[in-house]
Coordinates of C-alpha atoms in Angstrom, one line a residue:
M281 CA -0.1 -0.1 -0.1
E282 CA 1.0 3.5 -0.7
Y283 CA 0.8 6.4 2.0
S284 CA 1.6 10.0 1.4
M285 CA 4.2 11.8 4.0
T286 CA 2.8 15.1 5.6
K287 CA 4.9 18.0 5.1
M288 CA 6.0 17.7 8.8
E289 CA 7.3 14.2 8.2
E290 CA 9.0 15.3 4.8
V291 CA 10.9 17.9 6.6
L292 CA 12.2 15.8 9.4
E293 CA 13.4 13.1 6.8
I294 CA 15.4 15.6 4.8
Q295 CA 16.6 17.4 7.7
S296 CA 17.8 13.7 9.0
L297 CA 19.2 12.9 5.6
R298 CA 20.9 16.2 5.4
R299 CA 22.9 15.5 8.6
V300 CA 24.1 12.2 7.1
I301 CA 25.4 13.7 4.2
A302 CA 26.8 16.3 6.1
A303 CA 28.8 13.6 7.9
Y304 CA 30.0 12.3 4.8
L305 CA 30.9 15.6 3.8
N306 CA 32.8 16.4 6.8
Y307 CA 34.9 13.2 7.1
S308 CA 38.0 14.8 5.4
A309 CA 38.1 17.5 7.8
A310 CA 37.6 15.6 10.7
A311 CA 40.3 13.1 9.9
E312 CA 42.7 16.2 8.9
E313 CA 41.9 17.2 12.5
D314 CA 43.1 13.8 13.8
V315 CA 46.7 14.1 11.9
K316 CA 47.5 17.7 13.2
R317 CA 46.7 16.4 16.5
W318 CA 49.4 13.8 16.0
E319 CA 51.6 16.3 14.6
R320 CA 51.4 18.9 17.7
S321 CA 52.1 15.7 19.9
Y322 CA 55.5 15.1 17.8
A323 CA 56.3 18.7 17.8
R324 CA 56.3 18.6 21.6
L325 CA 59.0 15.9 21.7
P326 CA 62.8 17.1 22.5
P327 CA 64.7 17.2 19.5
A328 CA 66.7 13.8 20.2
H329 CA 63.2 12.2 20.2
K330 CA 62.2 13.5 17.3
E331 CA 65.5 12.4 15.5
L332 CA 64.7 9.0 16.7
L333 CA 61.3 9.1 15.4
A334 CA 61.8 11.3 12.2
H335 CA 59.7 8.9 9.9
L336 CA 56.5 9.7 11.8
S337 CA 56.3 13.3 9.6
K338 CA 56.5 10.9 6.6
K339 CA 53.8 8.9 8.1
Y340 CA 51.4 11.6 8.8
E341 CA 51.6 12.8 5.0
A342 CA 50.8 9.1 3.8
Q343 CA 47.7 9.2 6.3
R344 CA 46.9 12.6 4.5
R345 CA 46.8 10.9 1.1
C346 CA 44.9 7.9 2.4
I347 CA 42.5 10.4 3.8
S348 CA 42.3 11.9 0.4
I349 CA 41.6 8.8 -1.3
N350 CA 38.7 7.7 1.1
S351 CA 37.2 10.9 0.4
F352 CA 37.5 10.6 -3.4
F353 CA 35.3 7.3 -3.1
I354 CA 32.9 9.0 -0.5
L355 CA 32.4 12.0 -3.0
N356 CA 31.9 9.7 -5.8
M357 CA 29.6 7.8 -3.7
L358 CA 27.4 10.9 -2.8
Q359 CA 27.5 12.4 -6.4
A360 CA 26.0 9.0 -7.6
F361 CA 23.2 9.2 -4.8
E362 CA 19.6 10.1 -6.0
P363 CA 17.7 11.6 -2.7
P364 CA 14.3 10.6 -2.1
F365 CA 13.3 13.8 -1.4
D366 CA 13.5 17.6 -3.1
M367 CA 16.6 18.3 -0.9
S368 CA 16.0 22.1 -1.6
Q369 CA 12.5 22.1 -0.1
G370 CA 13.1 21.5 3.8
D371 CA 13.6 24.8 4.9
Q372 CA 10.4 26.1 2.9
L373 CA 8.4 23.6 4.2
L374 CA 9.7 24.1 7.8
N375 CA 8.3 27.5 7.4
S376 CA 5.2 27.3 5.9
E377 CA 1.7 27.7 7.6
N378 CA 0.8 24.2 6.4
F379 CA 3.8 22.6 8.0
Q380 CA 3.1 24.6 11.1
S381 CA -0.7 23.4 10.8
D382 CA 0.5 19.5 9.9
H383 CA 2.9 19.7 13.1
H384 CA -0.3 20.1 15.4
A385 CA -3.0 18.2 13.4
C386 CA -0.9 14.7 13.5
N387 CA -3.1 12.3 14.9
G388 CA -0.6 9.6 15.8
H389 CA 0.1 8.0 12.3
A390 CA 3.0 9.3 10.1
A391 CA 4.4 7.7 6.8
M392 CA 7.6 5.7 7.2
V393 CA 9.6 5.8 3.3
A394 CA 10.5 2.3 2.7
Y395 CA 12.9 2.9 -0.3
S396 CA 13.4 0.1 -2.9
S397 CA 17.1 0.2 -4.0
P398 CA 18.7 -1.6 -5.3
S399 CA 17.3 -5.2 -6.4
A400 CA 16.6 -7.9 -8.5
D401 CA 18.3 -8.8 -11.8
V402 CA 21.5 -7.8 -13.4
V403 CA 20.8 -5.5 -16.4
A404 CA 22.6 -4.3 -19.6
G405 CA 25.5 -2.3 -18.1
G406 CA 26.1 -4.0 -15.0
R407 CA 23.5 -1.9 -13.0
V408 CA 21.1 -3.7 -10.7
S409 CA 17.6 -2.8 -11.3
N410 CA 15.5 -1.1 -8.7
V411 CA 12.5 -3.4 -8.8
F412 CA 10.5 -3.2 -5.7
P413 CA 8.9 -6.5 -4.7
H414 CA 5.3 -6.5 -2.9
V415 CA 3.1 -9.1 -1.3
T416 CA 0.3 -10.1 -3.2
S417 CA -2.7 -11.7 -1.6
D418 CA -1.8 -15.3 -1.8
G419 CA 1.7 -14.3 0.0
I420 CA 4.1 -14.4 -2.6
V421 CA 6.7 -11.7 -3.1
S422 CA 6.6 -10.4 -6.9
T423 CA 8.2 -7.5 -8.6
S424 CA 6.3 -4.5 -10.2
G425 CA 8.2 -2.3 -12.5
E426 CA 11.3 -0.1 -11.6
S427 CA 11.2 2.3 -9.0
T428 CA 13.3 5.0 -7.5
F429 CA 15.0 4.9 -4.2
G430 CA 11.9 6.9 -2.8
E431 CA 9.1 5.1 -2.9
I432 CA 6.6 4.9 -0.3
N433 CA 5.0 2.0 0.8
S434 CA 4.9 1.2 4.7
I435 CA 3.5 3.0 7.6
R436 CA 5.4 4.0 10.6
S437 CA 3.4 5.3 14.1
C438 CA 4.5 8.4 15.6
T439 CA 2.9 11.6 17.0
A440 CA 3.5 15.4 16.4
D441 CA 4.8 15.8 19.9
E442 CA 7.2 12.8 19.4
E443 CA 8.7 13.9 16.1
A444 CA 9.0 17.6 17.2
A445 CA 10.8 16.6 20.6
K446 CA 13.1 14.6 18.5
L447 CA 13.9 17.8 15.9
R448 CA 14.3 19.9 19.2
Q449 CA 16.6 17.9 21.1
G450 CA 19.4 17.9 18.5
E451 CA 20.7 14.6 19.7
D452 CA 21.7 11.2 17.8
R453 CA 19.5 9.1 19.8
L454 CA 20.0 6.2 17.8
T455 CA 23.3 4.6 17.8
F456 CA 24.9 1.0 17.1
D457 CA 26.7 -0.3 20.1
R458 CA 29.0 -3.1 18.3
L459 CA 32.4 -3.3 19.6
D460 CA 34.9 -3.5 16.8
D461 CA 38.6 -4.3 17.1
T462 CA 39.7 -0.8 18.3
G463 CA 37.7 -1.4 21.3
V464 CA 35.3 1.5 20.8
K465 CA 31.7 1.1 20.0
D466 CA 31.0 0.5 16.2
E467 CA 28.2 3.4 15.8
C468 CA 26.8 3.0 12.4
T469 CA 24.4 0.1 11.3
S470 CA 21.2 -1.4 11.4
Q471 CA 18.2 -0.6 13.6
N472 CA 19.9 1.7 15.5
S473 CA 21.9 4.0 13.3
A474 CA 21.4 7.8 12.6
S475 CA 19.1 7.9 9.5
I476 CA 15.5 7.4 8.6
G477 CA 13.7 7.6 12.0
N478 CA 13.6 11.1 12.1
S479 CA 15.8 11.6 15.2
N480 CA 19.0 12.9 14.0
V481 CA 18.6 16.8 13.4
E482 CA 21.2 18.4 15.7
N483 CA 20.4 22.1 16.4
V484 CA 18.8 22.7 13.1
C485 CA 15.8 24.8 13.8
T486 CA 15.0 27.3 16.8
N487 CA 11.6 28.8 16.9
G488 CA 10.8 27.9 13.4
S489 CA 14.0 29.3 11.7
C490 CA 17.0 27.3 10.9
E491 CA 20.4 27.6 11.3
C492 CA 23.0 26.1 9.0
Q493 CA 26.0 28.3 9.8
P494 CA 29.0 26.2 9.2
K495 CA 30.5 25.6 5.8
I496 CA 31.7 22.4 3.8
D497 CA 35.2 21.7 4.7
D498 CA 38.2 23.4 2.4
S499 CA 39.5 20.1 1.7
M500 CA 36.4 18.6 0.3
N501 CA 35.7 21.8 -1.7
S502 CA 38.9 21.5 -3.3
Y503 CA 37.8 17.8 -4.5
L504 CA 34.2 19.3 -5.5
G505 CA 35.6 21.9 -7.5
S506 CA 38.1 19.8 -9.4
M507 CA 35.9 16.6 -10.1
E508 CA 33.5 16.0 -12.9
F509 CA 30.3 13.7 -11.9
P510 CA 27.7 12.4 -14.1
G511 CA 24.6 14.4 -14.3
V512 CA 22.6 13.0 -11.5
G513 CA 20.5 14.8 -8.7
L514 CA 22.7 15.5 -5.3
D515 CA 24.4 18.9 -5.4
L516 CA 26.9 18.8 -2.7
H517 CA 27.6 22.6 -2.9
H518 CA 23.8 23.2 -1.5
P519 CA 24.0 25.3 1.6
S520 CA 21.6 23.2 3.1
L521 CA 24.5 20.4 3.4
A522 CA 27.0 23.0 5.3
L523 CA 26.3 21.6 8.8
H524 CA 28.3 21.4 11.6
V525 CA 27.9 17.7 12.7
P526 CA 29.4 16.1 16.0
P527 CA 32.1 13.8 16.1
A528 CA 30.0 10.8 16.7
D529 CA 28.5 11.0 13.3
V530 CA 31.9 11.4 11.5
D531 CA 32.6 8.2 13.4
K532 CA 29.8 6.4 11.6
V533 CA 31.2 7.3 8.2
R534 CA 34.7 5.7 9.4
C535 CA 32.5 2.6 10.5
I536 CA 31.0 2.4 7.1
I537 CA 34.5 2.3 5.7
R538 CA 35.3 -0.6 8.1
N539 CA 31.7 -2.3 7.0
I540 CA 32.9 -2.2 3.4
V541 CA 35.7 -4.5 4.3
R542 CA 33.7 -6.9 6.1
D543 CA 31.1 -7.0 3.4
W544 CA 32.7 -6.4 0.3
A545 CA 36.6 -6.9 0.0
E546 CA 38.7 -10.0 0.0
E547 CA 40.0 -9.2 3.4
G548 CA 36.4 -9.6 5.0
A549 CA 36.1 -13.0 4.0
I550 CA 37.3 -14.1 7.2
E551 CA 34.5 -13.0 9.0
R552 CA 32.0 -13.6 6.0
D553 CA 33.1 -17.3 6.5
Q554 CA 32.6 -17.3 10.1
C555 CA 29.0 -15.2 10.1
Y556 CA 27.6 -15.9 6.7
K557 CA 28.8 -19.1 5.5
P558 CA 26.9 -21.1 8.0
I559 CA 23.6 -19.5 7.4
L560 CA 24.1 -20.0 4.0
E561 CA 24.8 -23.6 4.1
E562 CA 21.5 -23.8 6.2
L563 CA 19.5 -22.3 3.8
Q564 CA 20.9 -24.4 1.4
H565 CA 20.3 -27.4 3.8
Y566 CA 16.2 -26.5 4.3
F567 CA 15.8 -25.3 0.4
P568 CA 18.4 -27.7 -1.5
K569 CA 16.3 -27.1 -4.6
C570 CA 14.9 -23.3 -5.5
S571 CA 12.4 -23.3 -8.1
R572 CA 13.0 -20.7 -10.8
K573 CA 9.0 -20.2 -11.3
R574 CA 8.3 -19.8 -7.7
P575 CA 11.4 -19.6 -5.8
P576 CA 11.4 -19.2 -1.8
C577 CA 11.4 -15.6 0.0
C578 CA 13.9 -14.7 2.3
L579 CA 13.8 -11.4 4.6
V580 CA 17.3 -10.2 6.2
P581 CA 16.5 -7.5 8.8
G582 CA 19.5 -5.2 9.5
A583 CA 21.1 -6.0 6.2
G584 CA 23.7 -3.4 6.6
L585 CA 25.8 -3.2 3.3
A586 CA 23.6 -6.2 1.7
R587 CA 26.4 -8.7 1.2
L588 CA 24.6 -11.4 3.1
A589 CA 21.2 -10.5 1.3
C590 CA 23.1 -10.5 -2.1
E591 CA 24.6 -13.8 -1.4
I592 CA 20.9 -15.4 -0.6
S593 CA 19.8 -13.8 -3.7
R594 CA 22.7 -15.8 -5.4
L595 CA 21.3 -19.0 -3.6
G596 CA 17.9 -18.5 -6.0
F597 CA 15.9 -17.0 -3.2
V598 CA 13.8 -13.7 -3.7
S599 CA 15.8 -11.8 -1.2
Q600 CA 14.8 -8.6 0.6
G601 CA 17.3 -6.8 2.9
N602 CA 15.7 -4.5 5.3
E603 CA 18.0 -1.4 6.4
F604 CA 17.4 1.4 8.9
S605 CA 20.4 3.5 8.2
Y606 CA 21.1 6.3 5.7
Y607 CA 24.6 5.8 5.9
M608 CA 24.4 2.1 5.0
L609 CA 21.6 2.6 2.3
I610 CA 23.6 5.3 0.6
C611 CA 26.6 3.0 0.4
S612 CA 24.9 -0.2 -0.1
S613 CA 23.2 1.3 -2.9
F614 CA 26.5 2.7 -4.8
I615 CA 28.1 -0.6 -4.6
L616 CA 24.9 -2.6 -5.7
N617 CA 24.1 -0.2 -8.6
H618 CA 27.3 1.9 -9.7
T619 CA 30.0 -0.2 -9.5
Q620 CA 31.3 -1.3 -12.9
G621 CA 33.6 -4.3 -12.0
P622 CA 35.5 -6.2 -9.2
L623 CA 38.2 -4.2 -7.1
E624 CA 37.1 -0.9 -9.0
W625 CA 37.5 1.0 -5.8
V626 CA 40.0 1.2 -3.0
I627 CA 40.1 2.9 0.5
H628 CA 42.4 2.8 3.4
P629 CA 40.0 1.5 6.3
W630 CA 42.9 1.0 9.5
I631 CA 44.6 4.6 9.2
H632 CA 41.8 6.7 12.1
S633 CA 43.7 4.9 14.9
N634 CA 47.6 4.7 15.6
C635 CA 46.9 2.1 18.6
N636 CA 47.4 -1.7 18.5
V637 CA 49.5 -1.0 15.1
I638 CA 51.9 -3.9 14.5
S639 CA 53.7 -1.8 11.7
D640 CA 52.8 1.4 9.3
D641 CA 52.7 -0.9 6.3
D642 CA 50.0 -2.7 7.9
Q643 CA 47.8 0.7 9.1
L644 CA 48.4 2.1 5.8
R645 CA 47.5 -0.8 3.7
P646 CA 45.1 -0.3 0.8
V647 CA 41.6 -2.4 0.5
Y648 CA 40.1 -3.1 -3.0
F649 CA 36.4 -3.8 -3.3
P650 CA 34.3 -5.0 -4.6
D651 CA 35.5 -8.4 -4.6
L652 CA 32.2 -9.5 -5.8
H653 CA 30.7 -7.5 -8.7
P654 CA 27.1 -7.4 -8.0
G655 CA 26.3 -6.8 -11.6
S656 CA 27.8 -10.1 -12.7
A657 CA 26.9 -12.3 -9.2
G658 CA 24.0 -14.1 -10.6
I659 CA 21.3 -12.3 -8.5
T660 CA 18.0 -13.9 -8.5
E661 CA 15.0 -11.3 -9.9
G662 CA 13.3 -9.9 -7.4
F663 CA 16.2 -9.1 -4.8
S664 CA 15.4 -5.7 -3.3
M665 CA 16.3 -3.5 -0.2
C666 CA 13.7 -2.0 2.2
A667 CA 14.4 1.1 4.3
G668 CA 12.7 1.5 7.2
D669 CA 12.2 0.1 11.0
F670 CA 12.0 -3.8 11.1
V671 CA 8.8 -3.3 13.6
E672 CA 6.8 -0.6 11.5
V673 CA 7.3 -1.8 7.9
Y674 CA 7.3 -6.0 8.8
S675 CA 4.1 -5.5 11.5
H676 CA 1.9 -4.6 8.4
P677 CA -1.0 -6.8 7.8
N678 CA 0.5 -7.6 4.5
Q679 CA 3.4 -9.3 5.7
T680 CA 2.0 -12.1 7.8
E681 CA 2.8 -15.5 6.5
A682 CA 4.8 -13.7 3.6
W683 CA 8.2 -15.5 4.0
D684 CA 9.8 -18.9 3.6
A685 CA 12.8 -17.6 5.6
V686 CA 14.3 -15.0 7.9
V687 CA 17.6 -14.6 8.4
T688 CA 19.0 -12.3 11.3
C689 CA 22.7 -11.5 11.5
F690 CA 24.0 -9.5 14.3
F691 CA 20.6 -7.9 14.5
I692 CA 18.1 -9.1 17.5
D693 CA 19.7 -7.2 20.4
T694 CA 19.0 -4.1 18.4
A695 CA 15.6 -4.1 19.8
H696 CA 13.9 -1.8 22.5
N697 CA 11.9 -4.9 22.8
I698 CA 13.1 -8.1 21.7
V699 CA 10.0 -9.7 22.6
E700 CA 8.3 -7.9 19.8
Y701 CA 11.0 -8.6 17.3
I702 CA 10.6 -12.6 17.9
E703 CA 6.8 -12.1 17.8
I704 CA 7.1 -10.4 14.2
I705 CA 9.4 -12.8 13.1
S706 CA 6.9 -15.7 14.1
K707 CA 4.1 -14.1 12.3
I708 CA 5.6 -13.3 9.1
L709 CA 6.9 -16.6 8.7
K710 CA 4.8 -19.2 6.7
P711 CA 4.0 -22.4 8.4
G712 CA 7.0 -24.3 8.1
G713 CA 9.1 -21.4 7.8
V714 CA 12.8 -21.3 9.0
W715 CA 14.2 -18.5 11.0
I716 CA 18.2 -18.7 11.2
N717 CA 19.9 -16.4 13.7
L718 CA 23.5 -15.3 14.5
G719 CA 25.0 -12.7 16.8
P720 CA 25.2 -11.8 20.6
L721 CA 23.0 -10.1 23.1
L722 CA 24.9 -6.7 23.3
Y723 CA 21.7 -4.9 23.7
H724 CA 22.0 -1.4 22.1
F725 CA 19.7 0.7 24.2
A726 CA 21.0 -0.9 27.5
D727 CA 23.5 2.1 27.9
A728 CA 21.1 4.6 26.4
L729 CA 21.6 7.5 28.5
S730 CA 25.4 7.4 27.5
F731 CA 24.3 8.7 24.1
S732 CA 20.8 10.3 25.0
S733 CA 19.4 12.8 27.3
Q734 CA 16.5 11.0 28.0
E735 CA 15.9 7.1 29.0
E736 CA 15.3 4.6 26.3
M737 CA 13.6 1.4 26.6
S738 CA 15.5 -1.6 26.5
I739 CA 14.2 -5.1 27.3
E740 CA 17.3 -7.3 28.1
L741 CA 16.9 -10.8 28.2
S742 CA 19.3 -13.9 29.0
L743 CA 19.7 -16.2 25.9
E744 CA 17.4 -18.8 27.8
D745 CA 14.7 -16.3 28.1
V746 CA 15.0 -15.2 24.3
K747 CA 14.7 -18.9 23.3
K748 CA 11.8 -19.4 25.7
I749 CA 10.0 -16.1 24.1
A750 CA 10.5 -17.8 20.5
F751 CA 9.0 -21.2 21.8
Q752 CA 6.0 -19.5 23.3
C753 CA 5.8 -17.9 19.8
G754 CA 5.4 -21.0 17.8
L755 CA 9.0 -21.3 16.9
K756 CA 10.5 -24.7 17.3
L757 CA 14.3 -25.4 18.1
Q758 CA 16.4 -27.5 15.3
K759 CA 19.5 -26.8 15.5
E760 CA 21.7 -24.7 18.1
R761 CA 25.5 -24.0 18.3
T762 CA 28.0 -20.9 19.3
I763 CA 30.1 -19.9 16.8
E764 CA 33.0 -17.4 17.8
T765 CA 33.7 -14.6 15.3
T766 CA 34.7 -10.7 15.4
Y767 CA 33.1 -7.9 13.8
T768 CA 34.6 -5.3 11.3
A769 CA 37.9 -6.3 12.9
N770 CA 41.1 -5.2 11.7
Q771 CA 42.9 -8.9 11.0
R772 CA 46.3 -7.4 11.4
S773 CA 45.5 -5.2 14.6
M774 CA 47.1 -6.3 18.1
M775 CA 43.6 -6.2 19.9
Q776 CA 40.8 -8.3 18.5
N777 CA 37.3 -8.3 20.4
R778 CA 35.5 -11.4 19.7
Y779 CA 31.9 -12.6 20.3
F780 CA 30.8 -16.1 21.2
T781 CA 27.5 -15.6 19.1
A782 CA 24.8 -17.7 19.5
F783 CA 23.7 -19.3 16.1
W784 CA 20.4 -21.5 15.8
T785 CA 17.8 -22.5 13.3
M786 CA 14.2 -22.8 14.3
T787 CA 11.0 -23.5 12.3
K788 CA 7.5 -22.5 12.5
G789 CA 4.8 -24.7 13.6

């Protein structure tokens, strides 16, 4: 079904998306500040120590070159992005009388955009077509022509007061608490990332007027002035993108860079073999022969950069990834739809920290991606990405018993209420359907007060309680074991955070 967004909802979406894009644009300046800080520390050394460490000056310049290479990729990715909204309209709508009236008249139901990008089968030119799958009356997912990144097809619930409060707070209330190999929280992905939930506008509006004072950093401007891009829709020079963003937002960009390694680089194959391979093997066990005429349907909530959903599609499933984060969606869309061949792009993902480094060469090493070109991967027709909150999108009645399989990887602990997640998973599975899960229980809202000014709901159950809830929802345990793995780890780092994840297969009925 389609749902038209109110002006207030559209403004909040635009403000949220602007902040995400601004974080990407501020990456270079923030990284440069880190290098300058390292140089200031070096400058304070006594002369004898400077002489011993003279090579550090060259290392800092090498890190600057790596930052430039990362920035080049980011700018290409942003320029290829086609926003689902007219990004120039937010300020006008915000100040309009109709917006003020919508703000006060909202009766508790607001629109949630679910973006169908990218998708399905490979077409000429190596582009993955944007085909949005919809669930028909008989529960079969089908495709219905091409669509843009901004198709609206699902509903979310909120109140005008809630949304206005989020806008006023100016806080990034949704963060992702996965520990990476640096020992810090990985704050960018899945249900808890900054993005579509309209909660990511930092001090944008005061008394109905917008304040966008800072400018895009000079290093980014130098690239923007010298590069030629294809004629697509995002104006990176637009004043509305000249936002000051907090360091946590730029950290999410660095997180995305690490996630590229996990999902789309040869170096990430270690983690993919640990996490994705067991899931794929289970799917092949339960669906040994996928019919081309009536392929099984598999949902992947918290799809991130979409590699797992892509691999499931290659097995012959109609696969749909669900993702909440604009950070993730922008990057996954670029990789799936705009890469021309394998190993086309290069990044330097490990340059942002000098801790636990074995050698400078390890820290500065390049990583090429994608190791698998999506346009040549044999994707099954019907592959899609649906943007939105898992609960709000898949609690819709048309999702009931629509899916043959649900795959959750590092996902279920992103819930405010994990019981609700499990209920929805059971509800959307067909009788006999399969739920395959892998992940820890690092509940993301358990320490919400560390990143939010208000208390967040967080139901934190033990693994035994989680399984009991699943059984009460009509799911039966078929297989269970523990899998040791890392998450976006630098395999050459002296520090590795390891998870002993729960891996299980459950069936419905």
